């Protein structure tokens, strides 16, 4: 059995949690490979409704091992809270493994995320303030602390003594903030280490064993392609790669082991936080989508900006990710609209272009060029067979497939696991 990567193909919140939960039925291993608790993955299945921030969305299947991969940054307090919550609701989390190579989010990361955002003023990124950017910055600058370091308290104490002094200089001298107490952090993180120790492993061993045995491995992405620091709307991005290639880096799977790459797309666009979004609707249609579809952030509760499907960005996403197919979610939401628009190009300074400009100012000036399609204006959430969808809905899906050169493997028509149309097989 192959390795299947499932990634966000827009600005995050496409419904990755639902799709991973659904497809884990056939899997043996699910690896969350990037981001941290900036992510919020909603799963609605027979056990209830769950909002997962760090734990893979495959955790509900008793035979499946779940890994939080090396490419993530982990706030242990949040992770322990999530484990406790799942356990209280009767979900067995003993099969959760944490890569010893994953980096830790430390108290100074969350503090600095807030301070750096405030310092940016009107140019704030709109981060989730979970310490993600500062933690990845420390990883790259080689002063990060890794999950495995918690297992050697003496060495951990030494690491901390350098880093806390360094961070306190920045906190007090640059931001005029209060310093942190090293011993307090040390004891707190040692307690976290003791609690998490049974889960901490060299997870690549388990991953490679599964691949050698031909078990189905799912790589669960977080965020979305347009939040990628290289190919997204930089600097209005997150700080690690949400791409399929990030799935290799963040788990330890070799690129040639990935057999299928499924991009999760919403049937329209949303974005939470700052930065350009060419198809954003500032009118009553945007408000209607937000209200009817309850488009509010899973992690921060902030209202999501809503807009039409951007096929220029979607095609780029399919190419950069090397997608073999798409999972199209929230098609049911569009049932409320009489006419639908798809962005098929941009007009930039009087010229028609069909790519995403690198320059943010230019991207902000891009005016979407739309194609209009009729809506279907009938509920579709109970339909499980593609051919039974209204003809207008099938035309809409077919047009998205054509524009992105990506076959729709899955069409999601509701938040529940079973509200799903399997249009074409993934394998
Ligand atoms: P993720 O971060 O990509 O996992 O997505 P989120 O969980 O943050 O946001 C997706 C939202 O859409 C959640 O509230 C899901 O329950 C919901 N959802 C997923 N698929 C569908 C769908 O097909 N229809 C509707 N109406 N809601 C969906
Ligand atoms: P899931 O996995 C939507 C956005 C933030 C902000 C930017 C940088 O649920 O799809 P960060 O805290 O990462 O430094 O914030 O990225 N962002 C997300 N938006 N879904 C997410 O995750 C996101 N994770 C980060 O809103 O604009
Ligand atoms: Mg989300």
Coordinates of C-alpha atoms and ligand atoms in Angstrom, one line a residue:
X1 CA 0.0 0.0 0.0
X2 CA 1.2 3.5 -0.8
X3 CA 1.9 6.8 0.9
X4 CA -0.9 9.3 0.5
X5 CA -0.2 13.0 1.3
X6 CA -3.3 15.1 2.1
X7 CA -2.6 18.8 2.1
X8 CA -4.4 22.1 2.3
X9 CA -4.4 23.6 -1.2
X10 CA -5.6 27.2 -0.4
X11 CA -5.2 29.3 2.7
X12 CA -6.0 26.6 5.3
X13 CA -9.2 25.5 6.8
X14 CA -10.2 23.6 3.7
X15 CA -11.5 20.6 5.6
X16 CA -8.4 18.6 5.9
X17 CA -9.5 17.1 9.3
X18 CA -12.7 15.7 7.8
X19 CA -10.9 14.2 4.8
X20 CA -8.0 12.6 6.9
X21 CA -10.6 11.2 9.4
X22 CA -12.5 9.7 6.4
X23 CA -9.6 8.2 4.6
X24 CA -7.8 6.8 7.7
X25 CA -10.3 3.9 7.5
X26 CA -7.8 2.2 5.2
X27 CA -4.6 3.4 6.8
X28 CA -2.1 2.0 9.4
X29 CA -0.3 5.2 10.1
X30 CA -1.1 8.9 10.0
X31 CA 1.6 11.5 10.4
X32 CA 1.0 15.2 11.0
X33 CA 4.0 16.7 9.4
X34 CA 4.0 20.5 9.8
X35 CA 2.8 23.5 11.8
X36 CA 1.8 23.5 15.4
X37 CA -1.3 24.5 17.3
X38 CA -1.9 27.3 14.9
X39 CA -3.9 24.5 13.1
X40 CA -7.4 23.6 14.0
X41 CA -8.7 20.5 12.3
X42 CA -12.4 19.7 12.8
X43 CA -13.6 16.1 12.8
X44 CA -17.2 15.1 13.1
X45 CA -17.6 11.3 13.3
X46 CA -19.6 8.8 15.3
X47 CA -17.7 9.7 18.5
X48 CA -18.7 13.4 18.3
X49 CA -17.2 16.7 17.2
X50 CA -13.5 17.4 17.8
X51 CA -11.2 20.3 17.1
X52 CA -7.7 18.9 16.9
X53 CA -4.7 21.2 17.0
X54 CA -1.7 18.9 17.1
X55 CA -3.0 15.3 17.3
X56 CA -3.5 13.7 13.9
X57 CA -7.1 13.4 12.7
X58 CA -6.6 9.6 12.4
X59 CA -6.6 9.2 16.2
X60 CA -10.2 7.8 16.2
X61 CA -9.3 4.4 14.7
X62 CA -8.0 1.9 17.3
X63 CA -5.7 0.1 14.8
X64 CA -4.0 3.2 13.5
X65 CA -0.8 4.6 14.9
X66 CA -0.6 8.4 14.8
X67 CA 2.6 10.4 14.7
X68 CA 3.3 14.0 15.4
X69 CA 6.2 14.4 13.0
X70 CA 9.6 16.1 13.2
X71 CA 8.4 19.0 11.0
X72 CA 6.0 20.2 13.7
X73 CA 6.5 22.6 16.6
X74 CA 4.9 21.4 19.8
X75 CA 3.5 23.4 22.7
X76 CA 3.5 20.6 25.3
X77 CA 0.9 22.3 27.4
X78 CA -1.5 22.4 24.5
X79 CA -0.7 18.8 23.5
X80 CA -1.3 17.5 27.1
X81 CA -4.6 19.4 27.2
X82 CA -5.6 17.8 23.9
X83 CA -4.6 14.3 25.1
X84 CA -6.6 14.9 28.3
X85 CA -9.7 16.1 26.5
X86 CA -9.7 13.1 24.1
X87 CA -9.2 10.7 27.0
X88 CA -12.1 12.2 28.9
X89 CA -14.2 11.6 25.8
X90 CA -13.2 8.0 25.7
X91 CA -10.7 8.2 22.8
X92 CA -7.7 6.0 23.3
X93 CA -4.5 8.0 22.7
X94 CA -2.0 5.3 23.6
X95 CA -1.1 4.9 19.9
X96 CA 0.1 8.5 19.7
X97 CA 3.8 8.9 19.0
X98 CA 5.8 12.1 19.1
X99 CA 9.0 12.6 17.1
X100 CA 11.9 13.2 19.3
X101 CA 13.1 15.6 16.6
X102 CA 10.1 17.9 16.7
X103 CA 10.9 21.3 18.1
X104 CA 9.3 22.7 21.3
X105 CA 7.3 25.9 21.6
X106 CA 8.7 27.6 24.7
X107 CA 7.1 30.4 26.7
X108 CA 9.3 33.0 25.1
X109 CA 8.0 32.0 21.6
X110 CA 4.4 32.8 22.4
X111 CA 5.4 36.0 24.1
X112 CA 7.6 37.1 21.2
X113 CA 4.9 36.2 18.7
X114 CA 2.6 38.7 20.3
X115 CA 5.3 41.4 20.8
X116 CA 6.5 41.1 17.2
X117 CA 3.0 41.3 15.8
X118 CA 2.3 44.4 17.9
X119 CA 5.6 46.0 16.7
X120 CA 4.5 45.5 13.1
X121 CA 1.5 47.7 13.7
X122 CA -0.6 48.0 10.6
X123 CA 1.6 45.5 8.8
X124 CA 0.9 42.7 11.3
X125 CA 0.7 39.2 9.7
X126 CA -2.3 38.4 11.7
X127 CA -0.7 35.3 13.2
X128 CA -2.4 33.0 15.6
X129 CA 0.0 34.2 18.3
X130 CA 0.8 30.6 19.2
X131 CA 4.6 31.2 18.9
X132 CA 4.9 29.4 15.6
X133 CA 7.1 31.9 13.8
X134 CA 9.5 32.4 16.7
X135 CA 9.8 28.7 17.2
X136 CA 10.6 28.0 13.6
X137 CA 13.0 30.9 13.5
X138 CA 14.9 29.3 16.5
X139 CA 14.9 26.0 14.7
X140 CA 16.6 27.5 11.6
X141 CA 19.0 29.6 13.8
X142 CA 20.0 26.3 15.5
X143 CA 19.0 27.4 19.0
X144 CA 15.8 25.4 19.2
X145 CA 15.0 22.8 21.9
X146 CA 13.7 19.5 20.7
X147 CA 11.2 17.1 22.2
X148 CA 13.9 14.5 22.7
X149 CA 15.9 17.0 24.8
X150 CA 13.3 16.7 27.5
X151 CA 14.5 13.2 28.1
X152 CA 17.9 14.4 29.3
X153 CA 17.1 16.9 32.1
X154 CA 20.7 17.8 32.8
X155 CA 21.5 18.7 29.2
X156 CA 18.2 20.4 28.9
X157 CA 19.0 22.6 31.9
X158 CA 22.3 23.7 30.2
X159 CA 20.5 24.5 26.9
X160 CA 18.0 26.5 28.7
X161 CA 20.5 28.5 30.7
X162 CA 22.0 30.0 27.4
X163 CA 18.7 30.5 25.6
X164 CA 16.7 32.1 28.4
X165 CA 19.4 34.6 29.1
X166 CA 19.5 35.4 25.4
X167 CA 15.7 35.7 25.1
X168 CA 15.5 37.8 28.3
X169 CA 17.9 40.3 26.7
X170 CA 15.5 40.6 23.7
X171 CA 12.4 40.7 25.9
X172 CA 13.7 43.4 28.2
X173 CA 16.0 45.5 26.0
X174 CA 14.0 45.4 22.7
X175 CA 10.5 45.2 23.9
X176 CA 10.7 46.5 27.5
X177 CA 8.9 43.4 28.7
X178 CA 9.5 41.4 31.9
X179 CA 12.1 38.7 31.9
X180 CA 11.3 35.0 32.2
X181 CA 12.5 32.7 35.0
X182 CA 14.7 29.9 33.8
X183 CA 14.1 27.6 36.7
X184 CA 10.3 28.0 36.4
X185 CA 10.5 27.0 32.7
X186 CA 12.9 24.2 33.5
X187 CA 10.6 22.6 36.2
X188 CA 7.5 23.1 34.1
X189 CA 9.0 21.5 31.0
X190 CA 10.5 18.6 33.0
X191 CA 7.0 17.8 34.1
X192 CA 5.8 18.0 30.5
X193 CA 8.7 15.7 29.6
X194 CA 7.7 13.1 32.2
X195 CA 4.1 13.1 31.0
X196 CA 5.0 12.9 27.3
X197 CA 7.9 10.4 27.7
X198 CA 5.9 7.3 26.9
X199 CA 4.9 8.8 23.5
X200 CA 8.4 10.1 22.4
X201 CA 10.2 8.0 19.8
X202 CA 12.5 8.0 16.9
X203 CA 9.4 7.9 14.8
X204 CA 11.1 7.4 11.4
X205 CA 11.8 3.8 12.4
X206 CA 8.0 3.1 12.7
X207 CA 7.4 5.0 9.5
X208 CA 9.9 3.1 7.4
X209 CA 8.7 -0.2 8.8
X210 CA 5.2 0.7 7.7
X211 CA 6.4 1.6 4.2
X212 CA 8.4 -1.6 4.0
X213 CA 5.3 -3.6 4.9
X214 CA 3.3 -1.8 2.3
X215 CA 0.9 -0.4 4.8
X216 CA -1.1 2.7 3.9
X217 CA 0.6 5.8 5.4
X218 CA -1.2 9.1 5.4
X219 CA 0.7 12.4 5.7
X220 CA -1.6 15.0 7.2
X221 CA -0.8 18.6 6.2
X222 CA -1.7 21.7 8.2
X223 CA -2.3 25.2 6.9
X224 CA -2.5 25.5 3.1
X225 CA -0.3 26.1 0.1
X226 CA -0.9 29.8 -0.1
X227 CA 0.6 30.1 3.4
X228 CA 3.8 28.5 2.3
X229 CA 6.8 30.8 3.0
X230 CA 8.3 30.1 -0.5
X231 CA 5.3 30.0 -2.8
X232 CA 2.5 31.6 -0.7
X233 CA 1.8 35.3 -0.2
X234 CA 5.0 36.0 1.7
X235 CA 5.4 37.6 4.3
X236 CA 1.7 36.9 5.0
X237 CA 2.4 33.2 5.4
X238 CA 3.1 30.8 8.1
X239 CA 6.7 29.7 8.9
X240 CA 7.1 26.2 7.6
X241 CA 6.1 24.3 4.5
X242 CA 2.5 23.0 4.2
X243 CA 3.3 21.5 0.8
X244 CA 3.5 17.8 -0.2
X245 CA 7.3 18.3 -0.3
X246 CA 7.0 19.6 3.3
X247 CA 5.4 16.2 4.0
X248 CA 8.7 14.5 3.2
X249 CA 10.8 16.9 5.2
X250 CA 8.4 16.9 8.1
X251 CA 8.0 13.1 8.5
X252 CA 11.0 11.3 7.0
X253 CA 9.3 9.8 4.0
X254 CA 11.4 9.9 0.9
X255 CA 9.9 11.9 -2.1
X256 CA 9.8 8.8 -4.3
X257 CA 7.7 7.0 -1.6
X258 CA 4.8 9.3 -2.1
X259 CA 2.3 7.8 -4.4
X260 CA -0.6 10.1 -4.3
X261 CA -1.0 13.8 -3.4
X262 CA -4.6 14.9 -2.6
X263 CA -5.2 18.6 -2.3
X264 CA -8.1 19.7 -0.2
X265 CA -9.9 22.6 -1.7
X266 CA -13.0 24.5 -0.5
X267 CA -15.5 25.1 -3.2
X268 CA -14.9 28.8 -2.6
X269 CA -12.0 30.6 -0.8
X270 CA -11.5 31.7 2.8
X271 CA -8.6 33.2 4.6
X272 CA -8.0 34.2 8.2
X273 CA -5.4 36.7 9.1
X274 CA -3.8 39.5 6.9
X275 CA -2.4 39.5 3.4
X276 CA -3.7 39.5 -0.2
X277 CA -6.8 37.6 -1.3
X278 CA -7.7 38.6 -4.8
X279 CA -11.2 37.1 -4.8
X280 CA -12.3 38.4 -1.3
X281 CA -15.9 39.5 -1.2
X282 CA -16.5 42.7 0.8
X283 CA -20.3 42.6 0.1
X284 CA -23.4 40.8 1.2
X285 CA -22.5 37.6 -0.6
X286 CA -19.3 37.4 1.5
X287 CA -21.3 38.0 4.7
X288 CA -23.9 35.5 3.7
X289 CA -21.3 32.8 3.2
X290 CA -19.6 33.6 6.5
X291 CA -22.9 33.5 8.4
X292 CA -24.5 30.5 6.7
X293 CA -21.3 28.4 6.6
X294 CA -20.1 29.6 10.0
X295 CA -16.7 30.7 8.6
X296 CA -14.9 31.5 11.9
X297 CA -11.4 30.3 12.7
X298 CA -11.2 26.9 14.5
X299 CA -8.2 28.0 16.5
X300 CA -8.8 31.7 17.2
X301 CA -12.5 32.2 16.5
X302 CA -11.6 35.1 14.1
X303 CA -14.1 35.7 11.2
X304 CA -12.7 34.2 8.0
X305 CA -12.6 36.4 4.9
X306 CA -14.7 34.8 2.2
X307 CA -14.5 34.9 -1.6
X308 CA -15.0 33.1 -4.9
X309 CA -12.9 30.1 -5.9
X310 CA -9.6 31.4 -7.2
X311 CA -8.6 29.0 -10.0
X312 CA -5.4 30.9 -10.8
X313 CA -4.1 30.3 -7.2
X314 CA -5.6 26.7 -7.3
X315 CA -3.8 25.8 -10.5
X316 CA -0.5 27.1 -9.0
X317 CA -1.2 25.1 -5.9
X318 CA -1.8 21.9 -7.9
X319 CA 1.5 22.4 -9.8
X320 CA 3.6 23.3 -6.7
X321 CA 2.2 20.4 -4.8
X322 CA 2.2 17.9 -7.7
X323 CA -1.4 17.1 -6.9
X324 CA -2.8 13.9 -8.3
X325 CA -6.3 14.8 -7.3
X326 CA -8.5 17.0 -5.2
X327 CA -10.9 16.6 -2.4
X328 CA -13.5 19.4 -2.9
X329 CA -15.2 20.4 0.4
X330 CA -18.2 22.5 1.3
X331 CA -19.9 22.3 -2.1
X332 CA -23.2 22.3 -0.1
X333 CA -22.5 25.8 1.1
X334 CA -22.8 27.1 -2.5
X335 CA -26.4 25.8 -2.6
X336 CA -27.5 29.2 -1.1
X337 CA -26.3 31.2 -4.1
X338 CA -28.2 31.7 -7.4
X339 CA -25.1 32.5 -9.4
X340 CA -21.5 31.5 -8.9
X341 CA -18.2 33.0 -10.0
X342 CA -14.8 31.4 -10.6
X343 CA -11.7 33.5 -10.9
X344 CA -9.9 32.5 -14.1
X345 CA -7.3 35.2 -14.4
X346 CA -6.3 38.5 -13.0
X347 CA -6.0 42.0 -14.5
X348 CA -2.9 43.7 -13.3
X349 CA -2.3 47.3 -14.3
X350 CA -4.4 46.9 -17.4
X351 CA -2.8 43.6 -18.4
X352 CA -4.4 40.1 -18.2
X353 CA -2.2 37.6 -16.4
X354 CA -2.8 34.0 -15.4
X355 CA -0.3 33.6 -12.6
X356 CA 0.2 34.7 -9.0
X357 CA 2.6 37.7 -8.9
X358 CA 5.4 37.3 -6.3
X359 CA 5.2 41.0 -5.4
X360 CA 2.6 41.6 -2.6
X361 CA 1.8 45.1 -3.8
X362 CA 1.2 43.8 -7.3
X363 CA -0.9 40.9 -5.9
X364 CA -2.9 43.5 -4.0
X365 CA -3.6 45.4 -7.2
X366 CA -4.8 42.3 -9.1
X367 CA -8.4 42.4 -10.1
X368 CA -10.0 39.0 -10.6
X369 CA -11.4 38.1 -14.0
X370 CA -14.5 36.0 -13.4
X371 CA -16.4 33.4 -15.3
X372 CA -20.1 33.1 -14.1
X373 CA -21.9 29.8 -13.7
X374 CA -25.5 29.2 -12.6
X375 CA -26.1 27.9 -9.1
X376 CA -28.3 24.9 -8.2
X377 CA -30.2 26.4 -5.2
X378 CA -31.2 23.1 -3.8
X379 CA -29.8 21.2 -0.8
X380 CA -27.2 18.6 -1.7
X381 CA -26.0 17.4 1.7
X382 CA -27.8 14.1 1.5
X383 CA -26.6 13.2 -1.9
X384 CA -23.9 10.4 -2.0
X385 CA -23.8 9.6 -5.7
X386 CA -22.2 12.1 -8.1
X387 CA -24.7 11.5 -10.8
X388 CA -27.5 12.5 -8.5
X389 CA -26.0 16.0 -8.0
X390 CA -27.9 18.8 -9.8
X391 CA -26.5 19.3 -13.3
X392 CA -25.3 22.8 -12.3
X393 CA -23.3 21.4 -9.4
X394 CA -21.7 18.8 -11.7
X395 CA -20.8 21.5 -14.2
X396 CA -19.2 23.6 -11.4
X397 CA -17.1 20.6 -10.3
X398 CA -16.1 19.8 -13.9
X399 CA -15.0 23.4 -14.5
X400 CA -12.8 23.3 -11.4
X401 CA -11.3 20.0 -12.5
X402 CA -10.6 21.5 -15.9
X403 CA -9.1 24.7 -14.6
X404 CA -6.8 23.0 -12.1
X405 CA -6.1 19.9 -14.2
X406 CA -6.9 17.9 -11.1
X407 CA -9.5 15.2 -11.0
X408 CA -12.0 15.4 -8.0
X409 CA -11.5 12.1 -6.1
X410 CA -13.8 13.2 -3.3
X411 CA -16.6 15.7 -3.0
X412 CA -17.7 16.7 0.5
X413 CA -21.3 17.9 0.9
X414 CA -21.4 18.2 4.7
X415 CA -19.2 18.2 7.7
X416 CA -20.0 14.6 8.8
X417 CA -17.8 11.7 7.8
X418 CA -20.6 10.1 5.8
X419 CA -21.6 13.3 3.9
X420 CA -19.1 12.4 1.1
X421 CA -19.3 11.5 -2.6
X422 CA -16.5 9.3 -3.8
X423 CA -16.3 10.4 -7.4
X424 CA -13.1 8.7 -8.7
X425 CA -10.8 6.3 -6.8
X426 CA -7.7 7.9 -5.4
X427 CA -5.6 4.8 -6.2
Ligands
LIG1 P1 -9.0 22.1 8.4 O1 -8.2 23.0 9.2 O2 -8.6 22.1 7.0 O3 -9.2 20.8 9.0 O4 -10.5 22.8 8.4 P2 -11.3 23.4 9.6 O5 -11.7 22.3 10.5 O6 -10.5 24.5 10.3 O7 -12.5 24.1 8.9 C1 -13.3 23.4 8.0 C2 -14.8 23.5 8.5 O8 -15.7 23.0 7.5 C3 -15.1 22.7 9.8 O9 -16.0 23.3 10.6 C4 -15.7 21.4 9.2 O10 -16.5 20.7 10.1 C5 -16.4 21.9 8.0 N1 -16.6 21.0 6.9 C6 -15.7 20.2 6.3 N2 -16.2 19.7 5.2 C7 -17.5 20.2 5.0 C8 -18.5 20.2 4.0 O11 -18.3 19.5 3.0 N3 -19.6 20.9 4.2 C9 -19.8 21.7 5.2 N4 -20.9 22.4 5.3 N5 -18.8 21.8 6.2 C10 -17.7 21.1 6.1
LIG2 P1 -5.3 24.7 9.5 O1 -4.3 23.6 9.6 C1 -5.9 28.9 8.5 C2 -2.6 31.7 9.3 C3 -2.8 32.7 10.3 C4 -1.9 33.8 9.8 C5 -0.8 33.1 9.2 C6 0.5 33.0 10.1 O2 -6.4 24.7 10.5 O3 -5.7 24.9 8.1 P2 1.0 31.6 12.3 O4 0.3 31.5 13.6 O5 1.1 30.3 11.5 O6 2.3 32.3 12.3 O7 0.1 32.6 11.4 O8 -1.2 31.8 8.9 N1 -2.8 30.3 9.7 C7 -3.9 29.6 9.3 N2 -5.0 29.9 8.7 N3 -5.7 27.7 8.9 C8 -4.6 27.3 9.6 O9 -4.4 26.0 9.9 C9 -3.7 28.3 9.8 N4 -2.5 28.2 10.5 C10 -2.0 29.5 10.4 O10 -4.1 33.1 10.4 O11 -2.6 34.5 8.7
LIG3 MG1 -8.4 24.7 10.4

